[in-house]
Amino acid sequence: MSMGDRITILVAVRAISATLSVGSWSTNARINAVNTQLNTPVNGASSRIDGVSSQLNARIDDVQEHIRELRELVIDALKHGDPAD
């Protein structure tokens, strides 16, 4: 095999390996872009769920406080013998 043939084969091998490397980088970039696009709505939904959960917990706390107040009124009325209306 002549020196020119060897150089041609070497250049061809390097060109193929460079093409494969760039292709894999491009594929990884596309995969990362898809992951980002998929995670964005999930993170948004997660933050909305957290907001709803916080509001719901606040309302439950309010209801529990009202139940305590009503319980105190009922106990106080039973202690003093007030007839229920």
CSV table of N, CA, C and O in Angstrom, one decimal:
chain,number,residue,atom,x,y,z
A,1,MET,N,0.9,-1.2,0.0
A,1,MET,CA,0.0,0.0,0.0
A,1,MET,C,0.9,1.2,0.0
A,1,MET,O,1.8,1.3,0.8
A,2,SER,N,0.6,2.2,-0.9
A,2,SER,CA,1.4,3.3,-1.0
A,2,SER,C,1.1,4.3,0.2
A,2,SER,O,0.1,4.2,0.9
A,3,MET,N,2.0,5.3,0.3
A,3,MET,CA,1.9,6.3,1.3
A,3,MET,C,0.6,7.2,1.1
A,3,MET,O,0.0,7.5,2.0
A,4,GLY,N,0.3,7.4,-0.1
A,4,GLY,CA,-0.9,8.2,-0.5
A,4,GLY,C,-2.1,7.5,-0.1
A,4,GLY,O,-3.1,8.1,0.4
A,5,ASP,N,-2.2,6.2,-0.3
A,5,ASP,CA,-3.3,5.4,0.1
A,5,ASP,C,-3.5,5.4,1.6
A,5,ASP,O,-4.6,5.5,2.2
A,6,ARG,N,-2.4,5.2,2.3
A,6,ARG,CA,-2.5,5.3,3.8
A,6,ARG,C,-3.0,6.6,4.3
A,6,ARG,O,-3.8,6.6,5.2
A,7,ILE,N,-2.5,7.7,3.7
A,7,ILE,CA,-3.0,9.0,4.1
A,7,ILE,C,-4.4,9.2,3.8
A,7,ILE,O,-5.2,9.7,4.6
A,8,THR,N,-4.9,8.7,2.7
A,8,THR,CA,-6.3,8.7,2.3
A,8,THR,C,-7.2,8.0,3.3
A,8,THR,O,-8.2,8.4,3.8
A,9,ILE,N,-6.7,6.8,3.7
A,9,ILE,CA,-7.5,5.9,4.7
A,9,ILE,C,-7.5,6.6,6.0
A,9,ILE,O,-8.5,6.7,6.7
A,10,LEU,N,-6.4,7.2,6.4
A,10,LEU,CA,-6.3,7.9,7.7
A,10,LEU,C,-7.2,9.1,7.8
A,10,LEU,O,-7.9,9.3,8.7
A,11,VAL,N,-7.2,9.9,6.7
A,11,VAL,CA,-8.1,11.0,6.6
A,11,VAL,C,-9.5,10.6,6.7
A,11,VAL,O,-10.4,11.2,7.3
A,12,ALA,N,-9.9,9.5,5.9
A,12,ALA,CA,-11.2,9.0,5.9
A,12,ALA,C,-11.7,8.6,7.3
A,12,ALA,O,-12.8,8.8,7.8
A,13,VAL,N,-10.8,7.8,8.0
A,13,VAL,CA,-11.1,7.4,9.3
A,13,VAL,C,-11.4,8.5,10.3
A,13,VAL,O,-12.3,8.5,11.1
A,14,ARG,N,-10.5,9.5,10.2
A,14,ARG,CA,-10.6,10.7,11.1
A,14,ARG,C,-11.9,11.5,10.7
A,14,ARG,O,-12.6,12.0,11.6
A,15,ALA,N,-12.3,11.6,9.5
A,15,ALA,CA,-13.5,12.2,9.1
A,15,ALA,C,-14.7,11.5,9.6
A,15,ALA,O,-15.7,12.1,10.1
A,16,ILE,N,-14.7,10.2,9.5
A,16,ILE,CA,-15.8,9.4,10.0
A,16,ILE,C,-15.9,9.6,11.6
A,16,ILE,O,-17.0,9.8,12.1
A,17,SER,N,-14.8,9.5,12.3
A,17,SER,CA,-14.9,9.6,13.7
A,17,SER,C,-15.3,11.0,14.1
A,17,SER,O,-16.0,11.2,15.1
A,18,ALA,N,-14.9,12.0,13.4
A,18,ALA,CA,-15.3,13.4,13.7
A,18,ALA,C,-16.8,13.6,13.4
A,18,ALA,O,-17.5,14.2,14.2
A,19,THR,N,-17.3,13.0,12.4
A,19,THR,CA,-18.7,13.0,12.1
A,19,THR,C,-19.5,12.3,13.2
A,19,THR,O,-20.6,12.9,13.6
A,20,LEU,N,-19.1,11.2,13.6
A,20,LEU,CA,-19.8,10.5,14.7
A,20,LEU,C,-19.8,11.3,16.0
A,20,LEU,O,-20.7,11.3,16.7
A,21,SER,N,-18.6,11.9,16.3
A,21,SER,CA,-18.5,12.7,17.5
A,21,SER,C,-19.5,13.9,17.5
A,21,SER,O,-20.2,14.1,18.5
A,22,VAL,N,-19.5,14.6,16.4
A,22,VAL,CA,-20.4,15.8,16.3
A,22,VAL,C,-21.8,15.3,16.3
A,22,VAL,O,-22.6,16.0,16.9
A,23,GLY,N,-22.1,14.2,15.7
A,23,GLY,CA,-23.5,13.7,15.7
A,23,GLY,C,-23.9,13.3,17.1
A,23,GLY,O,-25.1,13.6,17.4
A,24,SER,N,-23.1,12.7,17.9
A,24,SER,CA,-23.5,12.4,19.2
A,24,SER,C,-23.6,13.6,20.1
A,24,SER,O,-24.5,13.6,20.9
A,25,TRP,N,-22.8,14.6,19.9
A,25,TRP,CA,-23.0,15.8,20.7
A,25,TRP,C,-24.3,16.5,20.3
A,25,TRP,O,-25.0,17.0,21.2
A,26,SER,N,-24.6,16.5,19.0
A,26,SER,CA,-25.9,17.1,18.6
A,26,SER,C,-27.1,16.3,19.1
A,26,SER,O,-28.0,16.9,19.6
A,27,THR,N,-27.0,15.0,19.2
A,27,THR,CA,-28.0,14.1,19.7
A,27,THR,C,-28.2,14.4,21.2
A,27,THR,O,-29.3,14.5,21.7
A,28,ASN,N,-27.1,14.5,21.9
A,28,ASN,CA,-27.1,14.8,23.4
A,28,ASN,C,-27.8,16.2,23.6
A,28,ASN,O,-28.6,16.3,24.5
A,29,ALA,N,-27.5,17.1,22.8
A,29,ALA,CA,-28.0,18.5,22.9
A,29,ALA,C,-29.6,18.4,22.7
A,29,ALA,O,-30.3,19.0,23.4
A,30,ARG,N,-30.0,17.6,21.7
A,30,ARG,CA,-31.4,17.5,21.5
A,30,ARG,C,-32.1,16.8,22.6
A,30,ARG,O,-33.2,17.2,23.0
A,31,ILE,N,-31.5,15.8,23.1
A,31,ILE,CA,-32.1,15.0,24.3
A,31,ILE,C,-32.2,16.0,25.5
A,31,ILE,O,-33.2,16.0,26.2
A,32,ASN,N,-31.1,16.8,25.7
A,32,ASN,CA,-31.2,17.7,26.9
A,32,ASN,C,-32.3,18.8,26.6
A,32,ASN,O,-33.0,19.2,27.6
A,33,ALA,N,-32.5,19.2,25.4
A,33,ALA,CA,-33.5,20.2,25.1
A,33,ALA,C,-34.9,19.6,25.4
A,33,ALA,O,-35.8,20.2,25.9
A,34,VAL,N,-35.1,18.3,24.9
A,34,VAL,CA,-36.4,17.6,25.2
A,34,VAL,C,-36.6,17.5,26.7
A,34,VAL,O,-37.7,17.7,27.2
A,35,ASN,N,-35.6,17.1,27.4
A,35,ASN,CA,-35.7,16.9,28.9
A,35,ASN,C,-36.1,18.3,29.5
A,35,ASN,O,-37.0,18.3,30.4
A,36,THR,N,-35.5,19.4,29.1
A,36,THR,CA,-35.9,20.7,29.6
A,36,THR,C,-37.3,21.0,29.3
A,36,THR,O,-38.1,21.5,30.2
A,37,GLN,N,-37.7,20.7,28.1
A,37,GLN,CA,-39.1,21.0,27.7
A,37,GLN,C,-40.1,20.2,28.5
A,37,GLN,O,-41.2,20.7,28.8
A,38,LEU,N,-39.8,19.0,28.8
A,38,LEU,CA,-40.7,18.1,29.5
A,38,LEU,C,-40.7,18.5,31.0
A,38,LEU,O,-41.8,18.4,31.6
A,39,ASN,N,-39.6,18.9,31.5
A,39,ASN,CA,-39.6,19.3,32.9
A,39,ASN,C,-40.2,20.6,33.2
A,39,ASN,O,-40.7,20.8,34.3
A,40,THR,N,-40.2,21.5,32.3
A,40,THR,CA,-40.8,22.8,32.5
A,40,THR,C,-42.3,22.8,32.9
A,40,THR,O,-42.7,23.3,33.9
A,41,PRO,N,-43.1,22.1,32.2
A,41,PRO,CA,-44.6,22.0,32.6
A,41,PRO,C,-44.7,21.2,33.9
A,41,PRO,O,-45.6,21.6,34.7
A,42,VAL,N,-43.9,20.2,34.1
A,42,VAL,CA,-44.0,19.5,35.4
A,42,VAL,C,-43.7,20.4,36.6
A,42,VAL,O,-44.3,20.4,37.6
A,43,ASN,N,-42.6,21.2,36.4
A,43,ASN,CA,-42.2,22.1,37.5
A,43,ASN,C,-43.3,23.1,37.7
A,43,ASN,O,-43.6,23.5,38.9
A,44,GLY,N,-43.9,23.6,36.6
A,44,GLY,CA,-45.0,24.6,36.8
A,44,GLY,C,-46.2,24.0,37.5
A,44,GLY,O,-46.8,24.6,38.3
A,45,ALA,N,-46.6,22.8,37.1
A,45,ALA,CA,-47.7,22.1,37.7
A,45,ALA,C,-47.4,21.8,39.2
A,45,ALA,O,-48.3,22.0,40.0
A,46,SER,N,-46.2,21.5,39.5
A,46,SER,CA,-45.8,21.2,40.8
A,46,SER,C,-45.9,22.4,41.7
A,46,SER,O,-46.4,22.4,42.8
A,47,SER,N,-45.5,23.6,41.2
A,47,SER,CA,-45.6,24.8,42.0
A,47,SER,C,-47.1,25.2,42.1
A,47,SER,O,-47.5,25.7,43.2
A,48,ARG,N,-47.9,25.0,41.1
A,48,ARG,CA,-49.4,25.2,41.3
A,48,ARG,C,-50.0,24.3,42.3
A,48,ARG,O,-50.8,24.7,43.1
A,49,ILE,N,-49.6,23.1,42.3
A,49,ILE,CA,-50.1,22.1,43.3
A,49,ILE,C,-49.7,22.5,44.7
A,49,ILE,O,-50.5,22.5,45.6
A,50,ASP,N,-48.4,23.0,44.8
A,50,ASP,CA,-48.0,23.5,46.1
A,50,ASP,C,-48.8,24.7,46.6
A,50,ASP,O,-49.1,24.8,47.8
A,51,GLY,N,-49.1,25.6,45.7
A,51,GLY,CA,-49.9,26.7,46.0
A,51,GLY,C,-51.3,26.3,46.5
A,51,GLY,O,-51.8,26.8,47.5
A,52,VAL,N,-51.9,25.4,45.7
A,52,VAL,CA,-53.3,24.9,46.1
A,52,VAL,C,-53.2,24.2,47.5
A,52,VAL,O,-54.1,24.4,48.3
A,53,SER,N,-52.2,23.4,47.7
A,53,SER,CA,-52.0,22.7,48.9
A,53,SER,C,-51.9,23.7,50.1
A,53,SER,O,-52.5,23.5,51.2
A,54,SER,N,-51.1,24.8,49.9
A,54,SER,CA,-51.0,25.8,51.0
A,54,SER,C,-52.3,26.4,51.3
A,54,SER,O,-52.7,26.6,52.4
A,55,GLN,N,-53.1,26.8,50.2
A,55,GLN,CA,-54.4,27.4,50.5
A,55,GLN,C,-55.3,26.4,51.2
A,55,GLN,O,-56.1,26.8,52.1
A,56,LEU,N,-55.3,25.2,50.7
A,56,LEU,CA,-56.1,24.2,51.4
A,56,LEU,C,-55.8,24.0,52.8
A,56,LEU,O,-56.7,23.9,53.7
A,57,ASN,N,-54.5,23.9,53.1
A,57,ASN,CA,-54.1,23.8,54.5
A,57,ASN,C,-54.5,25.0,55.4
A,57,ASN,O,-54.9,24.8,56.5
A,58,ALA,N,-54.4,26.2,54.8
A,58,ALA,CA,-54.9,27.4,55.5
A,58,ALA,C,-56.4,27.3,55.8
A,58,ALA,O,-56.8,27.6,56.9
A,59,ARG,N,-57.2,26.8,54.8
A,59,ARG,CA,-58.6,26.7,55.0
A,59,ARG,C,-58.9,25.7,56.1
A,59,ARG,O,-59.9,25.8,56.9
A,60,ILE,N,-58.2,24.5,56.0
A,60,ILE,CA,-58.5,23.5,57.0
A,60,ILE,C,-58.1,24.0,58.4
A,60,ILE,O,-58.9,23.7,59.4
A,61,ASP,N,-57.1,24.8,58.5
A,61,ASP,CA,-56.7,25.4,59.8
A,61,ASP,C,-57.8,26.3,60.3
A,61,ASP,O,-58.2,26.3,61.5
A,62,ASP,N,-58.4,27.1,59.4
A,62,ASP,CA,-59.5,28.0,59.8
A,62,ASP,C,-60.7,27.2,60.2
A,62,ASP,O,-61.4,27.5,61.2
A,63,VAL,N,-61.0,26.1,59.5
A,63,VAL,CA,-62.2,25.3,59.9
A,63,VAL,C,-61.9,24.6,61.3
A,63,VAL,O,-62.8,24.6,62.1
A,64,GLN,N,-60.7,24.2,61.5
A,64,GLN,CA,-60.4,23.6,62.8
A,64,GLN,C,-60.5,24.6,63.9
A,64,GLN,O,-61.0,24.3,65.0
A,65,GLU,N,-60.1,25.8,63.7
A,65,GLU,CA,-60.3,26.9,64.7
A,65,GLU,C,-61.7,27.2,65.0
A,65,GLU,O,-62.1,27.3,66.1
A,66,HIS,N,-62.6,27.2,63.9
A,66,HIS,CA,-64.0,27.4,64.1
A,66,HIS,C,-64.6,26.3,64.9
A,66,HIS,O,-65.5,26.5,65.8
A,67,ILE,N,-64.2,25.1,64.6
A,67,ILE,CA,-64.7,23.9,65.3
A,67,ILE,C,-64.4,24.0,66.8
A,67,ILE,O,-65.2,23.7,67.7
A,68,ARG,N,-63.1,24.4,67.1
A,68,ARG,CA,-62.7,24.6,68.5
A,68,ARG,C,-63.6,25.6,69.2
A,68,ARG,O,-64.0,25.5,70.4
A,69,GLU,N,-63.9,26.7,68.5
A,69,GLU,CA,-64.7,27.8,69.1
A,69,GLU,C,-66.1,27.3,69.3
A,69,GLU,O,-66.7,27.5,70.4
A,70,LEU,N,-66.7,26.5,68.4
A,70,LEU,CA,-68.0,26.0,68.6
A,70,LEU,C,-68.0,24.9,69.7
A,70,LEU,O,-69.0,24.9,70.5
A,71,ARG,N,-67.0,24.2,69.8
A,71,ARG,CA,-66.9,23.2,70.9
A,71,ARG,C,-66.9,23.9,72.3
A,71,ARG,O,-67.5,23.4,73.2
A,72,GLU,N,-66.1,25.0,72.3
A,72,GLU,CA,-66.1,25.7,73.6
A,72,GLU,C,-67.4,26.3,73.9
A,72,GLU,O,-67.8,26.3,75.1
A,73,LEU,N,-68.1,26.8,72.9
A,73,LEU,CA,-69.5,27.3,73.2
A,73,LEU,C,-70.4,26.2,73.7
A,73,LEU,O,-71.2,26.4,74.6
A,74,VAL,N,-70.4,25.0,73.1
A,74,VAL,CA,-71.2,23.9,73.5
A,74,VAL,C,-70.9,23.5,74.9
A,74,VAL,O,-71.8,23.3,75.8
A,75,ILE,N,-69.6,23.3,75.2
A,75,ILE,CA,-69.2,22.9,76.5
A,75,ILE,C,-69.6,24.0,77.6
A,75,ILE,O,-70.1,23.6,78.7
A,76,ASP,N,-69.4,25.2,77.2
A,76,ASP,CA,-69.8,26.3,78.2
A,76,ASP,C,-71.3,26.3,78.4
A,76,ASP,O,-71.8,26.5,79.5
A,77,ALA,N,-72.1,26.1,77.3
A,77,ALA,CA,-73.6,26.0,77.5
A,77,ALA,C,-74.0,24.8,78.3
A,77,ALA,O,-74.9,25.0,79.1
A,78,LEU,N,-73.3,23.7,78.2
A,78,LEU,CA,-73.7,22.5,79.0
A,78,LEU,C,-73.3,22.7,80.4
A,78,LEU,O,-74.0,22.3,81.3
A,79,LYS,N,-72.2,23.4,80.7
A,79,LYS,CA,-71.8,23.7,82.1
A,79,LYS,C,-72.8,24.6,82.8
A,79,LYS,O,-73.1,24.4,84.0
A,80,HIS,N,-73.3,25.5,82.1
A,80,HIS,CA,-74.2,26.5,82.7
A,80,HIS,C,-75.7,26.1,82.6
A,80,HIS,O,-76.5,26.9,83.1
A,81,GLY,N,-75.9,25.1,82.0
A,81,GLY,CA,-77.3,24.6,81.9
A,81,GLY,C,-78.2,25.4,81.0
A,81,GLY,O,-79.4,25.4,81.1
A,82,ASP,N,-77.6,26.1,80.0
A,82,ASP,CA,-78.4,26.9,79.1
A,82,ASP,C,-79.1,26.0,78.2
A,82,ASP,O,-78.5,25.1,77.6
A,83,PRO,N,-80.4,26.2,78.0
A,83,PRO,CA,-81.1,25.3,77.0
A,83,PRO,C,-80.7,25.7,75.6
A,83,PRO,O,-80.5,26.8,75.3
A,84,ALA,N,-80.7,24.7,74.8
A,84,ALA,CA,-80.3,24.9,73.4
A,84,ALA,C,-81.5,25.4,72.7
A,84,ALA,O,-82.7,25.1,72.9
A,85,ASP,N,-81.3,26.3,71.8
A,85,ASP,CA,-82.4,27.0,71.0
A,85,ASP,C,-82.7,26.1,69.8
A,85,ASP,O,-82.0,25.7,69.1
